[in-house]
Amino acid sequence: MPALPIVVVTGGAGFIGSHTVDRLMESGHRVVVLDNFSTGKRANLARWADNPALHVVTCDVAHGIFAALAPITKQHGPVERIVHLAAQVSVVASIANPLVDMQVNYGGTLHVMEYARATGVKKVAFASSAAVYGDVTELPVREDIHCQPISPYGNHKLASELALDYYASVHNVPTTALRFFNVYGPRQDPSSPYSGVISIFTDRARAGKTLTIFGDGSQTRDFVYVGDVVRAILAAAGDGNSRLIANVGTGGETSVLELARAVNELCGNRSTIEHAPSRAGEILKSRARVDRLRDQLGVVAQTALHDGLKATLA
Ligand code: UD2
């Protein structure tokens, strides 16, 4: 039997990572998850626990990945592709601790790219963020506008994109960066105050607890279902599209008030909706331009919010 192609997923035990692993395993890859389990969970990978094609290695990507991968590549051959999702994910935490954010988010990317350069990896797909844009006035936001991040998190995602471009242009490591908008779906952890709003609202509405909207709820987001995001990741990890940067969103906008009402309705309208002061530094409107996602990567986010919310609640 020919060797299975090896794909490394950093952050593979996390929310988006574990969904990516599911699709890769289903399509016949050998998958290596590198995760430090700071927010990732083994339970997210439980369905593959007895499958020898999945390797789960506890590893801090920010400390280098050569040693973690060596035993596996020695036995099964070289890594073909890397999906780099491991990150410190909180914008607020990055403001409180910019150096840690730099080490994990920018440093982690450099370690991944050094590995890719040294071993001849065929493609690196990287999770960037809409946070690279900062406050934008022109919506839907295009990838080629001038980026002015307003957080260390956004700075380090943007710096990581530059690192990808350097490795692609100078060292011929093919790369694609995806700027995620507001990703939601099953397995998103609602436990932190900075968890995604959909994970918080669905968790609370299910229990009939109050939903708190920061501000009047007129602020909008481009909420994109994790299943659609994974299709973008798999396209980005495939051949071609090197040095591409693409938004990953739906191209639509939903207000937080509409969202709260929709979630509440799906749960039988048992929660009250209250308002609290707006978050400092809050972006008012957000919506992705999705032409590149469609034209370059062949992906259209097709999950309607209502269906995605139902899947999240199930
Ligand atoms: C998202 C990303 C963040 C970064 C940023 C870039 C998530 C989870 N976070 O932050 O990593 O990429 O975009 O711009 O995707 N809200 C409430 N009540 C709650 C919780 C939130 O009203 O209990 C509001 C919040 O004030 C905001 C909206 O819901 O207007 C979305 O909040 P979020 O924390 O899910 O995501 P966001 O857009 O701040």
Coordinates of C-alpha atoms and ligand atoms in Angstrom, one line a residue:
M1 CA 0.0 0.0 0.0
P2 CA 1.4 3.5 -0.9
A3 CA 2.3 5.7 2.1
L4 CA -0.5 8.1 3.1
P5 CA 0.4 11.8 2.5
I6 CA 1.3 13.4 5.8
V7 CA -0.4 16.6 6.9
V8 CA 0.5 18.4 10.1
V9 CA -2.2 20.4 11.8
T10 CA -0.8 22.7 14.5
G11 CA -3.6 23.5 17.0
G12 CA -5.3 20.4 15.7
A13 CA -7.1 19.7 19.0
G14 CA -8.8 23.0 19.0
F15 CA -12.1 24.2 17.6
I16 CA -11.2 24.8 14.0
G17 CA -8.3 22.4 14.1
S18 CA -10.3 19.4 15.1
H19 CA -12.8 19.9 12.4
T20 CA -9.9 20.1 9.9
V21 CA -8.5 16.9 11.2
D22 CA -11.9 15.2 10.8
R23 CA -12.0 16.1 7.1
L24 CA -8.3 15.1 6.5
M25 CA -8.8 11.7 8.2
E26 CA -11.9 11.0 6.2
S27 CA -10.1 11.7 3.0
G28 CA -7.2 9.3 3.7
H29 CA -4.3 11.3 5.1
R30 CA -1.9 10.5 7.8
V31 CA -2.5 13.4 10.2
V32 CA -0.1 14.7 12.8
V33 CA -1.7 17.0 15.4
L34 CA 0.7 19.3 17.2
D35 CA -1.0 21.0 20.2
N36 CA 0.1 22.2 23.6
F37 CA -3.5 21.6 25.0
S38 CA -3.6 25.0 26.5
T39 CA -7.1 25.4 24.9
G40 CA -7.3 22.3 22.7
K41 CA -9.0 19.2 24.0
R42 CA -8.3 15.5 23.5
A43 CA -12.1 15.0 23.5
N44 CA -12.3 16.9 20.2
L45 CA -10.3 14.1 18.5
A46 CA -11.9 11.2 20.4
R47 CA -13.5 9.7 17.3
W48 CA -10.0 8.9 15.9
A49 CA -8.5 7.6 19.1
D50 CA -8.0 4.1 17.8
N51 CA -6.9 5.1 14.3
P52 CA -3.2 4.6 13.7
A53 CA -3.2 7.2 11.0
L54 CA -3.7 10.0 13.6
H55 CA -0.7 11.0 15.7
V56 CA -1.3 13.4 18.5
V57 CA 1.9 15.1 19.8
T58 CA 1.9 17.4 22.8
C59 CA 4.2 20.2 21.6
D60 CA 4.5 24.0 21.9
V61 CA 4.8 25.2 18.4
A62 CA 6.5 28.4 19.7
H63 CA 9.4 26.2 20.9
G64 CA 10.0 24.6 17.6
I65 CA 8.6 21.5 15.9
F66 CA 11.6 19.6 14.5
A67 CA 12.0 17.3 17.5
A68 CA 8.3 16.6 17.8
L69 CA 8.0 15.5 14.2
A70 CA 11.3 13.6 13.8
P71 CA 10.1 10.2 15.1
I72 CA 7.0 10.2 12.9
T73 CA 8.8 11.3 9.7
K74 CA 11.6 8.8 10.3
Q75 CA 9.0 6.0 10.3
H76 CA 6.4 7.4 7.7
G77 CA 8.3 9.8 5.5
P78 CA 8.4 13.6 5.1
V79 CA 5.6 16.0 5.9
E80 CA 3.8 17.0 2.8
R81 CA 1.6 19.9 4.0
I82 CA 1.1 22.0 7.1
V83 CA -2.0 23.7 8.3
H84 CA -0.9 26.2 10.9
L85 CA -3.7 27.1 13.3
A86 CA -2.0 27.0 16.7
A87 CA -2.2 30.4 18.2
Q88 CA -2.9 32.6 21.2
V89 CA -6.4 33.5 20.1
S90 CA -7.6 36.3 22.4
V91 CA -7.2 39.9 21.2
V92 CA -7.7 41.1 24.7
A93 CA -5.0 38.8 26.1
S94 CA -2.6 40.1 23.4
I95 CA -3.1 43.7 24.7
A96 CA -2.4 42.6 28.2
N97 CA 0.6 40.5 27.2
P98 CA 2.0 41.5 23.8
L99 CA 5.3 39.7 24.2
V100 CA 3.6 36.4 24.8
D101 CA 1.4 37.0 21.9
M102 CA 4.5 37.8 19.7
Q103 CA 6.3 34.6 20.8
V104 CA 3.3 32.3 20.3
N105 CA 1.7 33.9 17.2
Y106 CA 4.7 35.3 15.3
G107 CA 7.3 33.0 16.8
G108 CA 5.2 30.0 16.2
T109 CA 4.8 30.9 12.5
L110 CA 8.5 31.3 12.1
H111 CA 9.2 27.9 13.6
V112 CA 6.6 26.3 11.2
M113 CA 8.1 28.1 8.2
E114 CA 11.7 27.2 9.1
Y115 CA 10.6 23.5 9.3
A116 CA 8.8 23.9 5.9
R117 CA 11.9 25.4 4.3
A118 CA 14.3 22.9 5.8
T119 CA 12.3 19.8 4.8
G120 CA 10.7 20.9 1.5
V121 CA 7.1 21.0 2.6
K122 CA 4.8 21.3 -0.4
K123 CA 2.3 23.8 1.0
V124 CA 1.7 25.8 4.2
A125 CA -1.8 27.1 4.9
F126 CA -2.0 29.7 7.7
A127 CA -4.8 31.0 9.8
S128 CA -4.7 34.8 9.8
S129 CA -7.5 37.0 10.9
A130 CA -9.7 39.9 10.0
A131 CA -7.9 41.6 13.0
V132 CA -5.1 42.6 10.5
Y133 CA -7.4 45.3 9.1
G134 CA -8.1 47.3 12.1
D135 CA -10.9 49.8 11.8
V136 CA -12.1 49.9 8.2
T137 CA -14.7 52.2 6.7
E138 CA -15.2 50.6 3.4
L139 CA -17.2 47.4 3.5
P140 CA -17.1 44.6 2.4
V141 CA -13.4 44.7 3.3
R142 CA -11.0 43.9 0.5
E143 CA -7.7 42.1 1.0
D144 CA -5.7 44.7 -0.7
I145 CA -6.6 47.7 1.5
H146 CA -3.8 49.1 3.7
C147 CA -3.8 47.1 6.9
Q148 CA -3.6 49.0 10.2
P149 CA -4.1 46.5 13.1
I150 CA -5.2 48.0 16.4
S151 CA -4.0 45.1 18.6
P152 CA -0.8 43.1 19.1
Y153 CA -2.8 40.1 18.0
G154 CA -3.5 41.8 14.6
N155 CA 0.1 43.0 14.4
H156 CA 1.5 39.5 14.8
K157 CA -1.0 37.9 12.4
L158 CA 0.1 40.5 9.8
A159 CA 3.7 39.9 10.6
S160 CA 3.1 36.2 10.1
E161 CA 1.6 36.9 6.7
L162 CA 4.8 38.8 5.8
A163 CA 6.9 35.9 7.0
L164 CA 4.9 33.5 4.8
D165 CA 5.4 35.8 1.8
Y166 CA 9.2 36.0 2.6
Y167 CA 9.5 32.2 2.7
A168 CA 7.4 31.8 -0.5
S169 CA 9.3 34.4 -2.5
V170 CA 12.9 33.8 -1.2
H171 CA 12.8 30.2 -0.3
N172 CA 10.2 28.8 -2.6
V173 CA 7.9 27.4 0.1
P174 CA 4.4 27.6 -1.3
T175 CA 2.0 29.4 1.2
T176 CA -1.6 30.6 1.4
A177 CA -2.9 32.8 4.3
L178 CA -6.6 32.9 5.2
R179 CA -8.1 35.9 7.0
F180 CA -10.8 34.4 9.2
F181 CA -13.8 36.5 10.1
N182 CA -16.1 35.4 12.9
V183 CA -15.9 31.6 12.9
Y184 CA -18.5 29.6 14.8
G185 CA -19.9 26.1 15.1
P186 CA -19.8 22.9 17.3
R187 CA -16.9 22.5 19.7
Q188 CA -16.2 26.3 20.1
D189 CA -15.5 26.8 23.8
P190 CA -17.9 29.2 25.5
S191 CA -16.0 29.3 28.8
S192 CA -14.1 32.6 28.5
P193 CA -15.6 36.0 28.5
Y194 CA -13.8 36.5 25.2
S195 CA -15.2 33.4 23.6
G196 CA -17.0 33.8 20.3
V197 CA -20.4 35.4 20.9
I198 CA -22.2 32.5 19.2
S199 CA -20.7 30.0 21.6
I200 CA -21.7 32.2 24.5
F201 CA -25.2 32.8 23.3
T202 CA -26.0 29.2 22.3
D203 CA -24.6 27.9 25.6
R204 CA -26.7 30.4 27.7
A205 CA -29.9 30.2 25.6
R206 CA -29.9 26.4 25.9
A207 CA -29.9 26.8 29.7
G208 CA -32.5 29.6 29.6
K209 CA -29.9 32.1 31.0
T210 CA -29.9 35.8 30.1
L211 CA -28.1 36.9 26.9
T212 CA -26.1 40.1 27.4
I213 CA -25.5 42.3 24.4
F214 CA -22.7 44.8 24.6
G215 CA -24.1 48.1 23.3
D216 CA -27.4 48.4 21.4
G217 CA -26.7 45.3 19.3
S218 CA -26.5 47.2 16.0
Q219 CA -22.9 46.2 15.5
T220 CA -22.5 43.6 12.8
R221 CA -20.2 40.6 12.1
D222 CA -19.6 38.3 9.2
F223 CA -20.3 34.9 11.0
V224 CA -18.9 32.0 9.0
Y225 CA -19.7 28.4 9.8
V226 CA -16.7 26.2 10.7
G227 CA -17.6 23.6 8.0
D228 CA -17.2 26.3 5.4
V229 CA -13.9 27.5 7.0
V230 CA -12.5 24.0 6.8
R231 CA -13.3 23.8 3.1
A232 CA -11.3 27.0 2.7
I233 CA -8.4 25.5 4.7
L234 CA -8.3 22.3 2.6
A235 CA -8.3 24.4 -0.6
A236 CA -5.5 26.6 0.8
A237 CA -3.5 23.5 1.8
G238 CA -3.8 22.1 -1.7
D239 CA -1.4 22.9 -4.6
G240 CA -1.4 26.3 -6.2
N241 CA -2.4 29.8 -5.0
S242 CA 1.0 30.4 -3.5
R243 CA 1.4 33.9 -1.8
L244 CA -2.4 34.2 -1.9
I245 CA -4.1 36.0 1.0
A246 CA -7.9 35.5 1.1
N247 CA -10.7 36.5 3.4
V248 CA -12.8 33.7 4.8
G249 CA -16.3 35.0 5.5
T250 CA -19.8 34.8 3.9
G251 CA -19.9 38.3 2.5
G252 CA -22.9 39.0 4.6
E253 CA -23.5 40.8 7.9
T254 CA -25.6 40.0 10.9
S255 CA -26.2 42.4 13.8
V256 CA -25.6 41.0 17.3
L257 CA -29.2 41.9 18.2
E258 CA -30.5 39.8 15.3
L259 CA -28.2 37.0 16.4
A260 CA -29.4 37.1 20.0
R261 CA -33.0 36.9 18.8
A262 CA -32.3 34.0 16.4
V263 CA -30.5 32.0 19.0
N264 CA -33.2 32.6 21.6
E265 CA -35.9 31.6 19.2
L266 CA -34.2 28.3 18.3
C267 CA -34.0 27.5 22.1
G268 CA -37.7 28.3 22.7
N269 CA -37.4 31.9 23.7
R270 CA -36.6 31.1 27.4
S271 CA -33.9 33.7 27.8
T272 CA -34.2 37.4 28.4
I273 CA -32.0 39.7 26.4
E274 CA -30.3 42.5 28.2
H275 CA -27.9 45.2 27.3
A276 CA -24.6 46.2 28.9
P277 CA -22.1 49.0 27.9
S278 CA -20.2 48.5 24.7
R279 CA -16.8 46.9 24.7
A280 CA -13.9 49.4 24.4
G281 CA -12.2 49.4 21.0
E282 CA -15.2 47.6 19.5
I283 CA -15.4 47.5 15.7
L284 CA -18.9 48.6 14.6
K285 CA -19.3 46.8 11.3
S286 CA -17.5 43.9 9.7
R287 CA -18.1 42.1 6.4
A288 CA -15.7 40.2 4.2
R289 CA -15.3 40.7 0.5
V290 CA -15.2 37.1 -0.7
D291 CA -14.3 37.2 -4.4
R292 CA -10.8 35.8 -3.8
L293 CA -12.2 33.0 -1.7
R294 CA -14.6 32.1 -4.5
D295 CA -12.4 32.8 -7.6
Q296 CA -9.0 31.6 -6.3
L297 CA -9.9 28.9 -3.9
G298 CA -13.2 27.8 -5.4
V299 CA -15.0 28.1 -2.0
V300 CA -18.3 29.7 -1.3
A301 CA -19.5 29.7 2.3
Q302 CA -22.9 28.1 1.9
T303 CA -24.1 27.4 5.4
A304 CA -26.9 29.9 6.2
L305 CA -26.7 31.3 9.7
H306 CA -29.9 29.6 10.8
D307 CA -28.7 26.2 9.7
G308 CA -25.3 26.8 11.3
L309 CA -26.9 27.8 14.6
K310 CA -29.0 24.7 14.5
A311 CA -25.9 22.5 14.0
T312 CA -24.1 24.3 16.8
L313 CA -27.0 23.8 19.2
A314 CA -27.3 20.1 18.2
Ligands
UD2_1 C1 -13.3 38.6 16.5 C2 -12.4 37.4 16.8 C3 -11.1 37.9 17.3 C4 -10.5 38.9 16.2 C5 -11.5 40.0 15.9 C6 -11.0 40.8 14.8 C7 -13.8 35.6 17.6 C8 -14.3 34.8 18.8 N1 -13.0 36.7 17.9 O1 -13.6 39.4 17.6 O2 -10.2 36.8 17.5 O3 -10.1 38.1 15.1 O4 -12.7 39.4 15.5 O5 -11.8 41.9 14.6 O6 -14.1 35.3 16.5 N2 -20.8 40.3 22.2 C9 -22.0 40.5 22.9 N3 -22.2 39.7 24.0 C10 -21.4 38.7 24.4 C11 -20.2 38.5 23.6 C12 -19.9 39.3 22.5 O7 -22.8 41.4 22.6 O8 -21.7 38.0 25.4 C13 -20.6 41.1 21.0 C14 -19.3 41.8 21.0 O9 -19.3 43.0 21.7 C15 -19.1 42.0 19.5 C16 -19.7 40.7 18.9 O10 -20.6 40.2 19.9 O11 -19.7 43.1 19.0 C17 -18.7 39.7 18.5 O12 -17.9 39.4 19.5 P1 -16.8 38.2 19.5 O13 -16.1 38.3 20.8 O14 -17.5 37.0 19.2 O15 -15.9 38.6 18.3 P2 -15.1 39.9 17.9 O16 -15.7 40.3 16.6 O17 -15.0 40.9 18.9

